[in-house]
GROMACS .gro file of N, CA, C and O in nm:
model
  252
    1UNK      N    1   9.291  21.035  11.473
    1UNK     CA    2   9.387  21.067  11.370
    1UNK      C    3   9.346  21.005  11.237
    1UNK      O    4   9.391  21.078  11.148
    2UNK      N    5   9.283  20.907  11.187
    2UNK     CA    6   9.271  20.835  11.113
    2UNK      C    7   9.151  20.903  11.046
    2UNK      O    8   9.137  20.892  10.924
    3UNK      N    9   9.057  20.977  11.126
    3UNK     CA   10   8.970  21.028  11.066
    3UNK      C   11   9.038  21.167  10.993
    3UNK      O   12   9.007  21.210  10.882
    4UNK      N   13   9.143  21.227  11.092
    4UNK     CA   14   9.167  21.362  10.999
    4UNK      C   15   9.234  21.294  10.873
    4UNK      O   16   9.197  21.315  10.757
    5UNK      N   17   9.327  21.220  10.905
    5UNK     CA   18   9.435  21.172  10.804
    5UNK      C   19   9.324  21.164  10.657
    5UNK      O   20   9.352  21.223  10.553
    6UNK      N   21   9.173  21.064  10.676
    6UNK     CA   22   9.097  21.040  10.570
    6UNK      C   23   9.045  21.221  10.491
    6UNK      O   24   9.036  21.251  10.372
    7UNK      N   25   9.024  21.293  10.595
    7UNK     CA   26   8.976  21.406  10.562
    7UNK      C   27   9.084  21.485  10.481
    7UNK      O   28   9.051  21.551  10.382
    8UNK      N   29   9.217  21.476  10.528
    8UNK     CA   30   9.338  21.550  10.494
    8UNK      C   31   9.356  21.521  10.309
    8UNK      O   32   9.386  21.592  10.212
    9UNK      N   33   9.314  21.357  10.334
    9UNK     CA   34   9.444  21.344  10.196
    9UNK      C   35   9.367  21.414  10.083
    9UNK      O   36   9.430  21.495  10.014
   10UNK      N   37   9.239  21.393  10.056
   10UNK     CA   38   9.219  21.485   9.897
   10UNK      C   39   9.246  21.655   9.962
   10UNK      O   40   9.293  21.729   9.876
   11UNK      N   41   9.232  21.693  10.039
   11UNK     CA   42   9.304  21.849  10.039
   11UNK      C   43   9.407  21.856   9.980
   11UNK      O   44   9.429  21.920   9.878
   12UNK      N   45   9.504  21.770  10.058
   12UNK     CA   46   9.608  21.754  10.049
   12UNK      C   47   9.669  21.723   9.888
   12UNK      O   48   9.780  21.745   9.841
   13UNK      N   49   9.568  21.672   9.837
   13UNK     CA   50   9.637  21.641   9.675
   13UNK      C   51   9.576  21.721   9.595
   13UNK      O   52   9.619  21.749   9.483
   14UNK      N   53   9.431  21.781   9.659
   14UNK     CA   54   9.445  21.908   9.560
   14UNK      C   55   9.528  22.030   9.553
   14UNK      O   56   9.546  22.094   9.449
   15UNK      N   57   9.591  22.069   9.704
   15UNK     CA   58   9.699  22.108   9.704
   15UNK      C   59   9.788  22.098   9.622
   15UNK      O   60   9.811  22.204   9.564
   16UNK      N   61   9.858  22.004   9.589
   16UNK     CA   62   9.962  21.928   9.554
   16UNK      C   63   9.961  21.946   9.415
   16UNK      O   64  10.053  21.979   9.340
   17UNK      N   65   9.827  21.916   9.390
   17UNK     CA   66   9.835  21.987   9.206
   17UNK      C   67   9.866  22.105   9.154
   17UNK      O   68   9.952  22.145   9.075
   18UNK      N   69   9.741  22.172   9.239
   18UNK     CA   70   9.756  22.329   9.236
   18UNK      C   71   9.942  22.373   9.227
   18UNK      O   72  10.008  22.430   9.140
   19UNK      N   73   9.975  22.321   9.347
   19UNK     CA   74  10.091  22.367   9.351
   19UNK      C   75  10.205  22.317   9.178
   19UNK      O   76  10.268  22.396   9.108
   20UNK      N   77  10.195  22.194   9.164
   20UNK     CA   78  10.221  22.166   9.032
   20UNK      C   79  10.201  22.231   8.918
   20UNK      O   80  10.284  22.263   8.833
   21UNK      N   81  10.059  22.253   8.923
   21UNK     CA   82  10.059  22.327   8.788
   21UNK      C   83  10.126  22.465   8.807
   21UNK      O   84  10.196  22.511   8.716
   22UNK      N   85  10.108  22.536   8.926
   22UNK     CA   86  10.147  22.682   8.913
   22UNK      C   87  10.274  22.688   8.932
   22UNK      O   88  10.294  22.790   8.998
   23UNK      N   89  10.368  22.638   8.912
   23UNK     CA   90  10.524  22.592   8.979
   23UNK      C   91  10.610  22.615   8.870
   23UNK      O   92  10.732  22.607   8.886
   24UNK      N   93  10.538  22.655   8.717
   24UNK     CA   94  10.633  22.619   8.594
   24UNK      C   95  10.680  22.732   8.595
   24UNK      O   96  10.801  22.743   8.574
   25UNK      N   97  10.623  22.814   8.612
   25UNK     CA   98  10.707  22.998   8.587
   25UNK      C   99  10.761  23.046   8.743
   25UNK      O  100  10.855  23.117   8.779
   26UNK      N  101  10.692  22.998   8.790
   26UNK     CA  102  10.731  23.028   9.005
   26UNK      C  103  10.775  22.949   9.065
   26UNK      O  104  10.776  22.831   9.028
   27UNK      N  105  10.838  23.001   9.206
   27UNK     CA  106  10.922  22.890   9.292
   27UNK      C  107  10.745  22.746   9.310
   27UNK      O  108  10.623  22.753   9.325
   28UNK      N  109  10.856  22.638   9.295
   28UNK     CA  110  10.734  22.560   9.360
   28UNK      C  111  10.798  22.454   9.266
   28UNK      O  112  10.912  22.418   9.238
   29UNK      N  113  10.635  22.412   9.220
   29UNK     CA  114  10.631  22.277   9.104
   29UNK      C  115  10.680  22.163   9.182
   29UNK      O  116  10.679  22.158   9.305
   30UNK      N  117  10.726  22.066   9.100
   30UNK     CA  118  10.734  21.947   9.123
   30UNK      C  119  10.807  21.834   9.229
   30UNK      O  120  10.798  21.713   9.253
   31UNK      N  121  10.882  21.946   9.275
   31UNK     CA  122  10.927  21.885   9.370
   31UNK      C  123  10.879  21.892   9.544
   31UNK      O  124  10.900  21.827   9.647
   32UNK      N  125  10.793  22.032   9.496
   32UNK     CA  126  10.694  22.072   9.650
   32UNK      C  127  10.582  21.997   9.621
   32UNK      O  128  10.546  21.923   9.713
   33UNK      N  129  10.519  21.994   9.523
   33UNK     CA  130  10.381  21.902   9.483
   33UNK      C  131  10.448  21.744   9.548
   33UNK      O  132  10.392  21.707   9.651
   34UNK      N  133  10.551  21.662   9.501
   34UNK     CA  134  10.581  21.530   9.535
   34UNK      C  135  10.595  21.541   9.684
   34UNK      O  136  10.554  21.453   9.760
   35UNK      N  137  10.635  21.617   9.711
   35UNK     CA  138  10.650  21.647   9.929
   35UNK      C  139  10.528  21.619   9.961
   35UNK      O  140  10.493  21.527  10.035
   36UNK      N  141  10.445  21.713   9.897
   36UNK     CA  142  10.295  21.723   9.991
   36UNK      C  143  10.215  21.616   9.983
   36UNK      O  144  10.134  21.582  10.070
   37UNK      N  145  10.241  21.549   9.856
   37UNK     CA  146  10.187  21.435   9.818
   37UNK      C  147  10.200  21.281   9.886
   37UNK      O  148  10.116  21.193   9.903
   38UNK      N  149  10.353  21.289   9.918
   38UNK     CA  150  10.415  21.208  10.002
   38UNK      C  151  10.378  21.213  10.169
   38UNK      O  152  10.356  21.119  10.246
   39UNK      N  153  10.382  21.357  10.192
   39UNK     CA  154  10.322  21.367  10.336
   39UNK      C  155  10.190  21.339  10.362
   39UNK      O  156  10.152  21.323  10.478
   40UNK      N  157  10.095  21.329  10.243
   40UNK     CA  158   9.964  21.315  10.294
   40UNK      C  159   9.982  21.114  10.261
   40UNK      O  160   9.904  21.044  10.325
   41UNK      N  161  10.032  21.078  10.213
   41UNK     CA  162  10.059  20.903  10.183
   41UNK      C  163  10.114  20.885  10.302
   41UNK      O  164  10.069  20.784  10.356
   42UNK      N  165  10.209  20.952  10.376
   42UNK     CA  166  10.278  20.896  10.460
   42UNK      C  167  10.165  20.874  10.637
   42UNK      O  168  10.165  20.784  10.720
   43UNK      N  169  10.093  20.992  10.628
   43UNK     CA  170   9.988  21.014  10.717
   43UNK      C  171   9.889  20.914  10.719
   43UNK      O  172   9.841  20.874  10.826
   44UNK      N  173   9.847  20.862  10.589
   44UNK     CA  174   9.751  20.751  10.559
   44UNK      C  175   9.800  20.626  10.656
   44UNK      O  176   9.753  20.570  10.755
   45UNK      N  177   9.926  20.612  10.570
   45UNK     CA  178   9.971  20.492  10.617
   45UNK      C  179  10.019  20.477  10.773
   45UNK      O  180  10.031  20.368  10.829
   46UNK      N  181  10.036  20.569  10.816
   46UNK     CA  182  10.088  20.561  11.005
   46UNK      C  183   9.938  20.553  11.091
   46UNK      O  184   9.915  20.474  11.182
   47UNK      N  185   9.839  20.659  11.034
   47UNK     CA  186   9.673  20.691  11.077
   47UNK      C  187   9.658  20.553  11.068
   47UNK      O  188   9.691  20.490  11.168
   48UNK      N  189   9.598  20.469  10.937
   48UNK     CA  190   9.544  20.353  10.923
   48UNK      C  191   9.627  20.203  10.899
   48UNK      O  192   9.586  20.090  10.875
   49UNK      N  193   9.671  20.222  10.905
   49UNK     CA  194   9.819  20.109  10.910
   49UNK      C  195   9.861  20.017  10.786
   49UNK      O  196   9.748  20.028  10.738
   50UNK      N  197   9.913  19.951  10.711
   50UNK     CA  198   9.959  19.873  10.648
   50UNK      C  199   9.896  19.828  10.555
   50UNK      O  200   9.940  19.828  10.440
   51UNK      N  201   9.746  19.768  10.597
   51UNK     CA  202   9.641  19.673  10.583
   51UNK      C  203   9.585  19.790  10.489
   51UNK      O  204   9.602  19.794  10.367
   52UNK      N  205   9.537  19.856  10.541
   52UNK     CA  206   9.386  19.973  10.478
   52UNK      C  207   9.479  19.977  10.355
   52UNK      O  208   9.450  19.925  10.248
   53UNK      N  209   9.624  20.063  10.386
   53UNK     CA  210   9.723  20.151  10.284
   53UNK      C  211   9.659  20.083  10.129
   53UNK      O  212   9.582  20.116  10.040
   54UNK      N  213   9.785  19.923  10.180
   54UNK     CA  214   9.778  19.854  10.095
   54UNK      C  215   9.616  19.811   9.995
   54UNK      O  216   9.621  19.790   9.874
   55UNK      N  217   9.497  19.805  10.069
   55UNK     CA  218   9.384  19.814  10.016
   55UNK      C  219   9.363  19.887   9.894
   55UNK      O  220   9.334  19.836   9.785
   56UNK      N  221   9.383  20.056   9.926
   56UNK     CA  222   9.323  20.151   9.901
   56UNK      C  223   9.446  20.210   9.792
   56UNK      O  224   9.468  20.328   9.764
   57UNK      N  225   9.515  20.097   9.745
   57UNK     CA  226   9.625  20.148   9.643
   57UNK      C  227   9.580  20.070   9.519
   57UNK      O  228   9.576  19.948   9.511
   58UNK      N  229   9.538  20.180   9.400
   58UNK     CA  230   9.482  20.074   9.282
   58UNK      C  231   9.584  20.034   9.242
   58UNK      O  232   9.554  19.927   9.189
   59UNK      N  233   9.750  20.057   9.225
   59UNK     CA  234   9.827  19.938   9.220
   59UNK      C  235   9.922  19.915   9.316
   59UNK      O  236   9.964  19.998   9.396
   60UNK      N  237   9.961  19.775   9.304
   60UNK     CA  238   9.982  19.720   9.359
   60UNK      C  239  10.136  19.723   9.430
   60UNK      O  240  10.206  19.688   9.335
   61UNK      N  241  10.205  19.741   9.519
   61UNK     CA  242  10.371  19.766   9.475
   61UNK      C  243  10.461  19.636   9.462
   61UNK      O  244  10.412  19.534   9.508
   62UNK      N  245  10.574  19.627   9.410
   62UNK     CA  246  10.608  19.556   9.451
   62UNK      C  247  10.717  19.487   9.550
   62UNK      O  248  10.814  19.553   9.588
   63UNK      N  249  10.703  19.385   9.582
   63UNK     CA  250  10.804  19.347   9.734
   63UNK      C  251  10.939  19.307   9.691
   63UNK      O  252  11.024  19.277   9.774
   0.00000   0.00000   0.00000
């Protein structure tokens, strides 16, 4: 899983744009782009756990 999850997420966010940009005149945009975006973050983080997530986030969140 961890390997698709790595393979998934840039699909997944080029998806996510695509869908963004084309969303302003058609059903879609910003609120389906933040879903898909979220589902491929959420996959990261269950695939590789806590540790990697937190790594591989250029910022930082806070607690």
């Amino acid at each position: 899983m961890a390997t698709f999850a790595r393979l998934l997420l840039p699909l997944a966010l080029l998806v996510s744009a695509f869908i963004l940009l084309r969303g302003h005149n058609l059903p879609g945009g910003g609120f389906i782009a933040g879903l898909v975006t979220a589902i491929a973050l959420i996959m990261q983080y269950l695939a590789n756990g806590v540790a990697w997530t937190h790594a591989a986030c250029r910022r930082k969140p806070i607690h």
